[in-house]
Amino acid sequence: MKIKYFYQLLISHVSILILAFLLLSLLFSQFVENYIFENKVDELNSYGERILTDLTVRIEGNEEFLTEYSQLLDARNIKYILFDNKGRVLYPELKSDPMIQLTKAEWEEISKGNRVSVKHDIKRFDQEVTLVALPYMQGGRLIGGVLLLSPITGAMEVVSQLNRFLLYTIIISLTATILLSLVLSKNLIKRITDLRNAASMISSGNYDVNVPYTYMDEIGDLAKDFNEMAAKLKESNEEIKRLENRRRKFIADVSHELRTPLTTISGLAEGIKDGWIPEKEKAKGMVLIDREAKRLIRLVNENLDYEKIRSNQLQLNKMDINLMEALEIVKEQLEIQAEEKGNRIYIEGDEDISVYADYDRLIQILMNIVKNSIQFTENGRIFLRGNESPNETIIEIEDTGIGIDPQEIESIWLRFYKADLSRTNHSFGEFGIGLSIVKQLVQLHDGKITVSSEKGKGTKFTIRVPRA
């Protein structure tokens, strides 16, 4: 059965209040009642002791002081009875019942010389009374005693009135509790409803939610965390959309990039097979087929490398490598490609500089960056530099090309990101997936890569790799 939060809150508040007041009323009422009766017993004991003391010093047979006590105690609504060792009433004379009304257990206590007090008695008398019996001993044996009785009707009225006041207090407190619970629960329910509505909006795909959190309590903290979660979800959703758009564009570019070399290879192969291409042109056609085939291999390898890195399947075989030799190899492999665009490649650095890295992956990193520099540089210079510090090896690749737009610098590391097509002859491999692989390979070497660029003046990549 579903119980609304308001009723749960109300039931809990009312239950706690009732239990607290019942316990408080019971304890307080018992305390007041005991306090009143204890005072009455002390008062009766005090008068009884005075009477017994006077009995020992007064002349025997002189009853004037007894009459005085009767008048004094009557004014305080107290009666007293003198009795002998047999329990017979000596003063005042009682015609109806000449024996004092004590139980057997109480008489045994009196006989032993002990006092007897009863705070509240309604059985032996026609009204509620408190009684005290004091023995009069001589030579260790009972001679008689005095019994004092005091009605407690007034005290019981005080206790009853106190209980009524406690009942009124409970009723007023319950009313206040219900009203307070109503106000508080409506506020809490509204805040919870706001969270539910916001959750519904997020589940429907709307992340533009903002739950107010004016109260600095647990629900306020929850609302604050909820807003932060919604903001992160919105950011992630936007990133997913951007990634999806880049992925679609990437797929289109890859399809186009694959179709171009495949068409070239297919056409040349068919021309050679059918004899359409002259004999003197066949060698040139075979070179073109080889170049396009390698281009296809590069495209496929880049995707395979990226997936290996992402799934943590790429294993590195690190060793100390002579950096200058690695840079020479990169220069030799790309020098022809650089010359086609009027570029010159320069190597700067000491011959004995070493780098602690995986050889194949280091060459891959350098090749990707240098190819990128060649792609965006015409009739310029490309510098490959090596430096070292006590803790790391520093590799710099700087060109004098067209540079990178400041808004694009952070985006070049993203997968599927590609520079403006108007600035490149190829739509894949430069600012497509290659630099994303470069960054992750550098990070696998526990290194860092940064880029600085100025529009129209060139770009510089800096790689820092820790030493062994």
CSV table of C-alpha atoms in Angstrom, one decimal:
chain,number,residue,atom,x,y,z
A,1,MET,CA,0.0,0.0,0.0
A,2,LYS,CA,1.4,3.4,-1.0
A,3,ILE,CA,1.4,6.0,1.7
A,4,LYS,CA,2.1,9.6,0.8
A,5,TYR,CA,5.1,11.3,2.3
A,6,PHE,CA,2.9,13.8,4.1
A,7,TYR,CA,1.1,11.1,6.0
A,8,GLN,CA,4.3,9.3,6.8
A,9,LEU,CA,5.8,12.5,8.2
A,10,LEU,CA,2.6,13.3,10.1
A,11,ILE,CA,2.3,9.8,11.6
A,12,SER,CA,5.9,9.8,12.7
A,13,HIS,CA,5.7,13.3,14.3
A,14,VAL,CA,2.4,12.6,16.1
A,15,SER,CA,3.6,9.2,17.3
A,16,ILE,CA,6.8,10.6,18.7
A,17,LEU,CA,4.9,13.4,20.4
A,18,ILE,CA,2.2,11.2,21.9
A,19,LEU,CA,4.8,8.7,23.3
A,20,ALA,CA,6.9,11.6,24.7
A,21,PHE,CA,3.9,13.3,26.3
A,22,LEU,CA,2.5,10.0,27.7
A,23,LEU,CA,5.8,9.1,29.2
A,24,LEU,CA,6.3,12.7,30.5
A,25,SER,CA,2.7,12.8,31.9
A,26,LEU,CA,3.1,9.5,33.7
A,27,LEU,CA,6.4,10.4,35.2
A,28,PHE,CA,5.4,13.9,36.2
A,29,SER,CA,2.1,12.9,37.6
A,30,GLN,CA,3.8,10.2,39.6
A,31,PHE,CA,6.4,12.6,40.8
A,32,VAL,CA,3.9,15.2,42.0
A,33,GLU,CA,1.7,12.6,43.7
A,34,ASN,CA,4.7,11.2,45.5
A,35,TYR,CA,5.9,14.6,46.4
A,36,ILE,CA,2.5,15.6,47.9
A,37,PHE,CA,2.1,12.3,49.8
A,38,GLU,CA,5.7,12.4,51.1
A,39,ASN,CA,5.1,15.9,52.5
A,40,LYS,CA,1.8,14.8,54.1
A,41,VAL,CA,3.5,11.8,55.7
A,42,ASP,CA,6.4,14.0,57.0
A,43,GLU,CA,3.8,16.5,58.5
A,44,LEU,CA,1.9,13.7,60.2
A,45,ASN,CA,5.1,12.2,61.6
A,46,SER,CA,6.1,15.6,63.0
A,47,TYR,CA,2.8,16.1,64.8
A,48,GLY,CA,2.9,12.5,66.0
A,49,GLU,CA,6.3,12.9,67.5
A,50,ARG,CA,5.3,16.1,69.3
A,51,ILE,CA,2.2,14.4,70.8
A,52,LEU,CA,4.2,11.5,72.0
A,53,THR,CA,6.8,13.8,73.5
A,54,ASP,CA,4.2,15.8,75.4
A,55,LEU,CA,2.7,12.5,76.7
A,56,THR,CA,5.9,11.7,78.4
A,57,VAL,CA,6.2,15.1,80.2
A,58,ARG,CA,2.6,16.0,81.0
A,59,ILE,CA,1.0,15.0,84.3
A,60,GLU,CA,-0.9,11.8,83.9
A,61,GLY,CA,-4.7,12.2,83.6
A,62,ASN,CA,-4.5,15.8,82.4
A,63,GLU,CA,-6.1,15.9,79.0
A,64,GLU,CA,-6.2,19.6,78.4
A,65,PHE,CA,-3.2,19.5,76.0
A,66,LEU,CA,-4.8,16.7,74.1
A,67,THR,CA,-7.8,18.9,73.5
A,68,GLU,CA,-5.5,21.7,72.4
A,69,TYR,CA,-3.9,19.3,69.9
A,70,SER,CA,-7.3,18.3,68.6
A,71,GLN,CA,-8.2,21.9,67.9
A,72,LEU,CA,-4.9,22.6,66.3
A,73,LEU,CA,-5.0,19.5,64.0
A,74,ASP,CA,-8.7,20.0,63.2
A,75,ALA,CA,-7.7,23.4,61.7
A,76,ARG,CA,-5.4,21.5,59.4
A,77,ASN,CA,-8.0,18.8,58.7
A,78,ILE,CA,-6.0,16.2,60.6
A,79,LYS,CA,-7.4,13.7,63.2
A,80,TYR,CA,-5.4,11.8,65.7
A,81,ILE,CA,-6.1,8.8,67.9
A,82,LEU,CA,-4.3,7.5,71.0
A,83,PHE,CA,-4.4,3.8,71.5
A,84,ASP,CA,-3.0,1.3,74.0
A,85,ASN,CA,-1.0,-1.9,73.5
A,86,LYS,CA,-4.1,-3.8,72.8
A,87,GLY,CA,-5.2,-1.5,70.0
A,88,ARG,CA,-8.0,0.0,72.0
A,89,VAL,CA,-8.7,3.7,71.5
A,90,LEU,CA,-7.9,5.8,74.5
A,91,TYR,CA,-8.6,9.3,73.0
A,92,PRO,CA,-11.0,10.4,71.8
A,93,GLU,CA,-13.7,8.0,72.8
A,94,LEU,CA,-15.2,6.2,69.8
A,95,LYS,CA,-18.5,4.5,70.4
A,96,SER,CA,-18.8,3.0,67.0
A,97,ASP,CA,-15.4,1.4,66.7
A,98,PRO,CA,-13.3,1.3,69.9
A,99,MET,CA,-10.4,-0.5,68.1
A,100,ILE,CA,-7.9,1.2,65.7
A,101,GLN,CA,-8.1,0.0,62.1
A,102,LEU,CA,-4.7,-1.4,61.5
A,103,THR,CA,-3.9,-4.5,59.6
A,104,LYS,CA,-2.1,-7.5,61.1
A,105,ALA,CA,1.2,-6.6,59.3
A,106,GLU,CA,1.0,-3.0,60.4
A,107,TRP,CA,0.3,-4.0,64.0
A,108,GLU,CA,3.3,-6.3,63.9
A,109,GLU,CA,5.5,-3.4,62.8
A,110,ILE,CA,4.1,-1.2,65.6
A,111,SER,CA,4.7,-3.9,68.1
A,112,LYS,CA,8.4,-4.0,67.1
A,113,GLY,CA,8.6,-0.2,67.7
A,114,ASN,CA,8.6,0.7,64.0
A,115,ARG,CA,6.5,3.5,62.5
A,116,VAL,CA,3.9,2.7,59.9
A,117,SER,CA,2.9,5.1,57.1
A,118,VAL,CA,0.3,4.6,54.4
A,119,LYS,CA,0.4,7.3,51.7
A,120,HIS,CA,-3.0,6.5,50.0
A,121,ASP,CA,-5.7,4.4,51.6
A,122,ILE,CA,-9.4,4.2,50.5
A,123,LYS,CA,-10.4,0.7,51.8
A,124,ARG,CA,-10.6,1.2,55.6
A,125,PHE,CA,-12.2,4.6,55.7
A,126,ASP,CA,-15.0,6.3,53.9
A,127,GLN,CA,-12.6,8.7,52.1
A,128,GLU,CA,-9.1,8.7,50.7
A,129,VAL,CA,-6.6,9.3,53.6
A,130,THR,CA,-3.0,9.3,54.5
A,131,LEU,CA,-2.2,7.7,57.8
A,132,VAL,CA,0.7,7.5,60.1
A,133,ALA,CA,1.0,5.3,63.2
A,134,LEU,CA,3.8,5.9,65.8
A,135,PRO,CA,4.5,3.5,68.7
A,136,TYR,CA,5.0,4.6,72.3
A,137,MET,CA,7.7,2.3,73.8
A,138,GLN,CA,8.8,1.9,77.4
A,139,GLY,CA,11.6,-0.5,78.5
A,140,GLY,CA,11.6,-2.1,75.0
A,141,ARG,CA,7.9,-3.0,75.1
A,142,LEU,CA,4.8,-1.4,73.5
A,143,ILE,CA,2.7,0.8,75.8
A,144,GLY,CA,0.5,2.4,73.1
A,145,GLY,CA,0.8,4.8,70.3
A,146,VAL,CA,-0.7,7.6,68.2
A,147,LEU,CA,-2.5,7.3,64.9
A,148,LEU,CA,-2.9,10.3,62.7
A,149,LEU,CA,-5.3,10.5,59.7
A,150,SER,CA,-5.4,13.2,57.0
A,151,PRO,CA,-7.9,13.3,54.0
A,152,ILE,CA,-6.1,13.7,50.7
A,153,THR,CA,-9.0,14.8,48.6
A,154,GLY,CA,-7.4,18.2,48.0
A,155,ALA,CA,-4.2,16.6,46.9
A,156,MET,CA,-6.0,14.3,44.5
A,157,GLU,CA,-7.8,17.3,43.1
A,158,VAL,CA,-4.4,18.9,42.4
A,159,VAL,CA,-3.2,15.7,40.7
A,160,SER,CA,-6.4,15.5,38.6
A,161,GLN,CA,-6.1,19.2,37.6
A,162,LEU,CA,-2.4,18.6,36.7
A,163,ASN,CA,-3.4,15.6,34.5
A,164,ARG,CA,-6.1,17.8,32.8
A,165,PHE,CA,-3.5,20.5,32.1
A,166,LEU,CA,-1.2,17.8,30.6
A,167,LEU,CA,-4.0,16.5,28.4
A,168,TYR,CA,-4.7,20.1,27.2
A,169,THR,CA,-1.0,20.4,26.4
A,170,ILE,CA,-1.0,17.2,24.4
A,171,ILE,CA,-4.1,18.3,22.4
A,172,ILE,CA,-2.5,21.7,21.7
A,173,SER,CA,0.8,20.2,20.8
A,174,LEU,CA,-0.8,17.7,18.5
A,175,THR,CA,-2.6,20.4,16.7
A,176,ALA,CA,0.6,22.4,16.3
A,177,THR,CA,2.4,19.3,15.1
A,178,ILE,CA,-0.2,18.6,12.4
A,179,LEU,CA,-0.1,22.2,11.2
A,180,LEU,CA,3.7,22.3,11.3
A,181,SER,CA,4.0,18.9,9.5
A,182,LEU,CA,1.6,20.2,6.9
A,183,VAL,CA,3.7,23.3,6.2
A,184,LEU,CA,7.0,21.4,6.2
A,185,SER,CA,5.8,18.4,4.2
A,186,LYS,CA,4.3,20.6,1.5
A,187,ASN,CA,7.6,22.4,1.1
A,188,LEU,CA,9.5,19.1,1.1
A,189,ILE,CA,7.1,17.5,-1.3
A,190,LYS,CA,7.4,20.5,-3.7
A,191,ARG,CA,11.1,20.1,-3.7
A,192,ILE,CA,10.9,16.4,-4.3
A,193,THR,CA,8.4,17.0,-7.1
A,194,ASP,CA,10.8,19.4,-8.7
A,195,LEU,CA,13.5,16.7,-8.7
A,196,ARG,CA,11.0,14.2,-10.1
A,197,ASN,CA,10.0,16.5,-12.9
A,198,ALA,CA,13.7,17.3,-13.7
A,199,ALA,CA,14.4,13.5,-13.8
A,200,SER,CA,11.5,13.1,-16.2
A,201,MET,CA,12.9,15.8,-18.4
A,202,ILE,CA,16.3,14.2,-18.5
A,203,SER,CA,14.8,10.8,-19.2
A,204,SER,CA,13.0,12.3,-22.2
A,205,GLY,CA,16.3,13.8,-23.5
A,206,ASN,CA,15.9,17.4,-22.3
A,207,TYR,CA,19.0,18.3,-20.3
A,208,ASP,CA,18.2,22.0,-19.9
A,209,VAL,CA,17.0,21.6,-16.3
A,210,ASN,CA,17.8,23.6,-13.2
A,211,VAL,CA,16.4,22.5,-9.8
A,212,PRO,CA,16.4,25.4,-7.3
A,213,TYR,CA,18.3,24.7,-4.1
A,214,THR,CA,17.7,27.7,-1.8
A,215,TYR,CA,17.7,25.5,1.4
A,216,MET,CA,21.2,24.4,2.5
A,217,ASP,CA,20.1,20.9,3.7
A,218,GLU,CA,20.4,17.3,2.3
A,219,ILE,CA,17.7,17.9,-0.3
A,220,GLY,CA,19.4,21.1,-1.3
A,221,ASP,CA,22.7,19.2,-1.7
A,222,LEU,CA,20.8,16.6,-3.7
A,223,ALA,CA,19.4,19.3,-6.0
A,224,LYS,CA,22.8,20.8,-6.4
A,225,ASP,CA,24.3,17.5,-7.3
A,226,PHE,CA,21.4,16.8,-9.7
A,227,ASN,CA,22.1,20.1,-11.5
A,228,GLU,CA,25.8,19.2,-11.8
A,229,MET,CA,24.8,15.7,-13.2
A,230,ALA,CA,22.4,17.3,-15.7
A,231,ALA,CA,25.1,19.7,-16.8
A,232,LYS,CA,27.6,16.9,-17.3
A,233,LEU,CA,25.0,14.8,-19.1
A,234,LYS,CA,24.2,17.7,-21.4
A,235,GLU,CA,27.9,18.2,-22.1
A,236,SER,CA,28.4,14.5,-22.7
A,237,ASN,CA,25.4,14.4,-25.0
A,238,GLU,CA,26.7,17.4,-27.0
A,239,GLU,CA,30.1,15.7,-27.2
A,240,ILE,CA,28.4,12.5,-28.4
A,241,LYS,CA,26.6,14.5,-31.1
A,242,ARG,CA,29.8,16.2,-32.1
A,243,LEU,CA,31.6,12.8,-32.2
A,244,GLU,CA,28.8,11.3,-34.2
A,245,ASN,CA,28.9,14.1,-36.7
A,246,ARG,CA,32.6,13.7,-37.0
A,247,ARG,CA,32.3,10.0,-37.3
A,248,ARG,CA,29.8,10.3,-40.1
A,249,LYS,CA,32.0,12.8,-41.9
A,250,PHE,CA,34.9,10.5,-41.3
A,251,ILE,CA,33.1,7.6,-42.8
A,252,ALA,CA,32.3,9.6,-45.8
A,253,ASP,CA,35.9,10.8,-46.1
A,254,VAL,CA,37.2,7.3,-45.6
A,255,SER,CA,34.8,6.0,-48.3
A,256,HIS,CA,36.0,8.7,-50.7
A,257,GLU,CA,39.6,8.2,-49.7
A,258,LEU,CA,39.4,4.4,-50.3
A,259,ARG,CA,37.4,4.7,-53.5
A,260,THR,CA,40.0,7.0,-55.1
A,261,PRO,CA,43.1,4.7,-54.8
A,262,LEU,CA,40.9,1.6,-55.5
A,263,THR,CA,39.6,3.2,-58.6
A,264,THR,CA,43.1,4.1,-59.7
A,265,ILE,CA,44.4,0.6,-59.0
A,266,SER,CA,41.5,-1.0,-60.7
A,267,GLY,CA,41.7,1.2,-63.8
A,268,LEU,CA,45.4,0.8,-64.2
A,269,ALA,CA,45.3,-3.0,-63.6
A,270,GLU,CA,42.5,-3.4,-66.2
A,271,GLY,CA,44.4,-1.2,-68.7
A,272,ILE,CA,47.6,-3.2,-68.3
A,273,LYS,CA,45.7,-6.5,-68.6
A,274,ASP,CA,43.7,-5.5,-71.7
A,275,GLY,CA,46.7,-3.7,-73.3
A,276,TRP,CA,45.2,-0.3,-73.4
A,277,ILE,CA,48.2,1.2,-71.7
A,278,PRO,CA,51.3,1.5,-74.0
A,279,GLU,CA,54.4,-0.5,-73.0
A,280,LYS,CA,56.4,2.6,-72.2
A,281,GLU,CA,53.7,3.8,-69.8
A,282,LYS,CA,53.3,0.5,-67.9
A,283,ALA,CA,56.2,1.2,-65.6
A,284,LYS,CA,54.7,4.5,-64.6
A,285,GLY,CA,51.4,2.8,-64.0
A,286,MET,CA,53.0,0.1,-61.8
A,287,VAL,CA,54.6,2.9,-59.7
A,288,LEU,CA,51.2,4.6,-59.4
A,289,ILE,CA,49.6,1.3,-58.3
A,290,ASP,CA,52.3,0.7,-55.7
A,291,ARG,CA,51.8,4.2,-54.3
A,292,GLU,CA,48.0,3.9,-54.1
A,293,ALA,CA,48.3,0.4,-52.5
A,294,LYS,CA,50.6,1.8,-49.8
A,295,ARG,CA,48.2,4.6,-49.3
A,296,LEU,CA,45.4,2.1,-48.7
A,297,ILE,CA,47.6,0.2,-46.3
A,298,ARG,CA,48.3,3.4,-44.4
A,299,LEU,CA,44.6,4.1,-44.0
A,300,VAL,CA,43.9,0.6,-42.7
A,301,ASN,CA,46.9,0.6,-40.4
A,302,GLU,CA,45.9,3.9,-38.8
A,303,ASN,CA,42.4,2.6,-37.9
A,304,LEU,CA,43.8,-0.7,-36.6
A,305,ASP,CA,46.4,1.2,-34.5
A,306,TYR,CA,43.7,3.4,-33.0
A,307,GLU,CA,41.5,0.5,-32.0
A,308,LYS,CA,44.5,-1.4,-30.5
A,309,ILE,CA,45.4,1.7,-28.4
A,310,ARG,CA,41.8,2.2,-27.3
A,311,SER,CA,41.4,-1.4,-26.3
A,312,ASN,CA,44.8,-1.5,-24.5
A,313,GLN,CA,46.1,-4.2,-26.8
A,314,LEU,CA,49.2,-2.3,-28.0
A,315,GLN,CA,52.4,-3.5,-26.3
A,316,LEU,CA,55.5,-1.3,-26.3
A,317,ASN,CA,59.1,-2.6,-26.4
A,318,LYS,CA,61.0,0.3,-25.0
A,319,MET,CA,64.7,0.7,-25.4
A,320,ASP,CA,67.3,3.5,-25.7
A,321,ILE,CA,67.3,4.8,-29.2
A,322,ASN,CA,69.7,7.3,-30.8
A,323,LEU,CA,67.3,10.2,-31.6
A,324,MET,CA,69.4,11.6,-34.4
A,325,GLU,CA,69.4,8.3,-36.3
A,326,ALA,CA,65.6,8.1,-35.9
A,327,LEU,CA,65.3,11.6,-37.3
A,328,GLU,CA,67.6,10.8,-40.2
A,329,ILE,CA,65.4,7.8,-41.1
A,330,VAL,CA,62.3,10.0,-41.1
A,331,LYS,CA,64.0,12.6,-43.2
A,332,GLU,CA,65.1,10.1,-45.8
A,333,GLN,CA,61.7,8.6,-46.1
A,334,LEU,CA,59.9,11.9,-46.5
A,335,GLU,CA,62.4,14.0,-48.2
A,336,ILE,CA,61.1,13.3,-51.7
A,337,GLN,CA,57.6,14.1,-50.6
A,338,ALA,CA,58.8,17.3,-49.1
A,339,GLU,CA,60.7,18.3,-52.2
A,340,GLU,CA,57.6,17.9,-54.3
A,341,LYS,CA,56.1,20.8,-52.4
A,342,GLY,CA,59.4,22.8,-52.4
A,343,ASN,CA,60.2,22.1,-48.7
A,344,ARG,CA,63.5,21.4,-47.1
A,345,ILE,CA,64.0,19.3,-44.0
A,346,TYR,CA,66.7,20.2,-41.4
A,347,ILE,CA,68.0,18.1,-38.4
A,348,GLU,CA,69.4,19.9,-35.4
A,349,GLY,CA,70.9,18.3,-32.2
A,350,ASP,CA,73.8,16.5,-30.7
A,351,GLU,CA,74.7,13.1,-32.2
A,352,ASP,CA,74.6,11.2,-28.8
A,353,ILE,CA,71.1,12.2,-27.8
A,354,SER,CA,69.0,9.2,-26.9
A,355,VAL,CA,65.3,8.6,-26.3
A,356,TYR,CA,63.7,5.8,-24.3
A,357,ALA,CA,60.9,4.5,-26.5
A,358,ASP,CA,59.5,1.8,-28.7
A,359,TYR,CA,61.4,2.2,-32.0
A,360,ASP,CA,58.5,1.4,-34.4
A,361,ARG,CA,56.0,3.6,-32.5
A,362,LEU,CA,58.6,6.5,-32.3
A,363,ILE,CA,59.0,6.4,-36.1
A,364,GLN,CA,55.2,6.3,-36.5
A,365,ILE,CA,54.9,9.4,-34.2
A,366,LEU,CA,57.6,11.4,-36.1
A,367,MET,CA,56.3,10.3,-39.5
A,368,ASN,CA,52.7,11.4,-38.7
A,369,ILE,CA,53.8,14.8,-37.5
A,370,VAL,CA,56.3,15.5,-40.3
A,371,LYS,CA,53.8,14.4,-42.9
A,372,ASN,CA,51.4,16.9,-41.4
A,373,SER,CA,54.0,19.6,-41.5
A,374,ILE,CA,54.8,18.8,-45.2
A,375,GLN,CA,51.1,18.9,-46.0
A,376,PHE,CA,50.6,22.4,-44.7
A,377,THR,CA,53.9,23.9,-45.8
A,378,GLU,CA,54.9,25.0,-49.3
A,379,ASN,CA,58.3,26.3,-50.3
A,380,GLY,CA,59.2,26.4,-46.6
A,381,ARG,CA,61.4,24.7,-44.0
A,382,ILE,CA,60.8,21.9,-41.6
A,383,PHE,CA,63.1,21.5,-38.6
A,384,LEU,CA,63.6,18.3,-36.6
A,385,ARG,CA,65.4,19.1,-33.3
A,386,GLY,CA,66.5,17.0,-30.4
A,387,ASN,CA,67.4,18.1,-26.9
A,388,GLU,CA,67.7,16.5,-23.5
A,389,SER,CA,67.5,17.3,-19.8
A,390,PRO,CA,68.4,15.2,-16.8
A,391,ASN,CA,64.9,13.8,-16.7
A,392,GLU,CA,63.6,13.8,-20.3
A,393,THR,CA,64.2,13.9,-24.0
A,394,ILE,CA,62.7,16.8,-25.9
A,395,ILE,CA,61.8,16.5,-29.6
A,396,GLU,CA,60.7,19.5,-31.6
A,397,ILE,CA,59.1,19.5,-35.1
A,398,GLU,CA,58.7,23.0,-36.4
A,399,ASP,CA,57.6,24.2,-39.8
A,400,THR,CA,57.1,27.5,-41.6
A,401,GLY,CA,53.7,26.6,-43.0
A,402,ILE,CA,50.2,28.2,-42.9
A,403,GLY,CA,49.8,27.5,-39.1
A,404,ILE,CA,46.7,26.4,-37.2
A,405,ASP,CA,43.7,28.5,-36.3
A,406,PRO,CA,43.8,29.2,-32.6
A,407,GLN,CA,40.2,27.8,-32.3
A,408,GLU,CA,41.4,24.5,-33.8
A,409,ILE,CA,44.5,23.8,-31.8
A,410,GLU,CA,42.8,21.8,-29.1
A,411,SER,CA,40.6,20.0,-31.6
A,412,ILE,CA,43.4,18.5,-33.7
A,413,TRP,CA,43.9,15.7,-31.2
A,414,LEU,CA,40.3,14.6,-31.5
A,415,ARG,CA,39.5,11.5,-33.4
A,416,PHE,CA,37.7,12.1,-36.7
A,417,TYR,CA,38.7,15.8,-36.6
A,418,LYS,CA,39.9,17.1,-39.9
A,419,ALA,CA,41.2,20.5,-41.0
A,420,ASP,CA,39.4,22.6,-43.5
A,421,LEU,CA,39.3,20.7,-46.8
A,422,SER,CA,40.2,23.9,-48.7
A,423,ARG,CA,43.7,23.8,-47.1
A,424,THR,CA,44.6,20.2,-48.0
A,425,ASN,CA,44.8,18.0,-51.0
A,426,HIS,CA,43.8,14.9,-48.9
A,427,SER,CA,40.8,14.7,-46.7
A,428,PHE,CA,42.2,12.0,-44.5
A,429,GLY,CA,45.4,11.2,-42.6
A,430,GLU,CA,46.6,14.6,-41.6
A,431,PHE,CA,44.1,16.2,-39.2
A,432,GLY,CA,41.9,13.1,-39.4
A,433,ILE,CA,43.0,10.2,-37.2
A,434,GLY,CA,46.8,10.4,-37.4
A,435,LEU,CA,47.3,13.1,-34.7
A,436,SER,CA,44.9,11.4,-32.4
A,437,ILE,CA,47.1,8.3,-32.6
A,438,VAL,CA,50.2,10.4,-32.1
A,439,LYS,CA,48.9,11.8,-28.8
A,440,GLN,CA,47.9,8.5,-27.4
A,441,LEU,CA,51.2,6.9,-28.4
A,442,VAL,CA,53.1,9.7,-26.7
A,443,GLN,CA,50.9,9.1,-23.6
A,444,LEU,CA,51.7,5.4,-23.7
A,445,HIS,CA,55.3,6.4,-23.4
A,446,ASP,CA,54.4,8.4,-20.3
A,447,GLY,CA,55.3,11.5,-22.3
A,448,LYS,CA,53.5,14.8,-23.2
A,449,ILE,CA,53.0,16.5,-26.5
A,450,THR,CA,52.1,20.2,-27.0
A,451,VAL,CA,51.6,22.4,-30.0
A,452,SER,CA,52.1,26.1,-30.6
A,453,SER,CA,51.2,27.9,-33.7
A,454,GLU,CA,50.8,31.3,-35.2
A,455,LYS,CA,48.5,31.9,-38.2
A,456,GLY,CA,50.6,32.3,-41.4
A,457,LYS,CA,53.9,31.7,-39.7
A,458,GLY,CA,54.1,28.0,-38.9
A,459,THR,CA,53.5,25.4,-36.2
A,460,LYS,CA,55.7,23.7,-33.6
A,461,PHE,CA,55.1,20.3,-32.0
A,462,THR,CA,57.0,19.6,-28.8
A,463,ILE,CA,57.3,16.0,-27.4
A,464,ARG,CA,58.7,15.3,-24.0
A,465,VAL,CA,59.6,11.7,-23.2
A,466,PRO,CA,60.9,10.6,-19.7
A,467,ARG,CA,64.4,9.1,-19.7
A,468,ALA,CA,64.8,5.5,-18.7
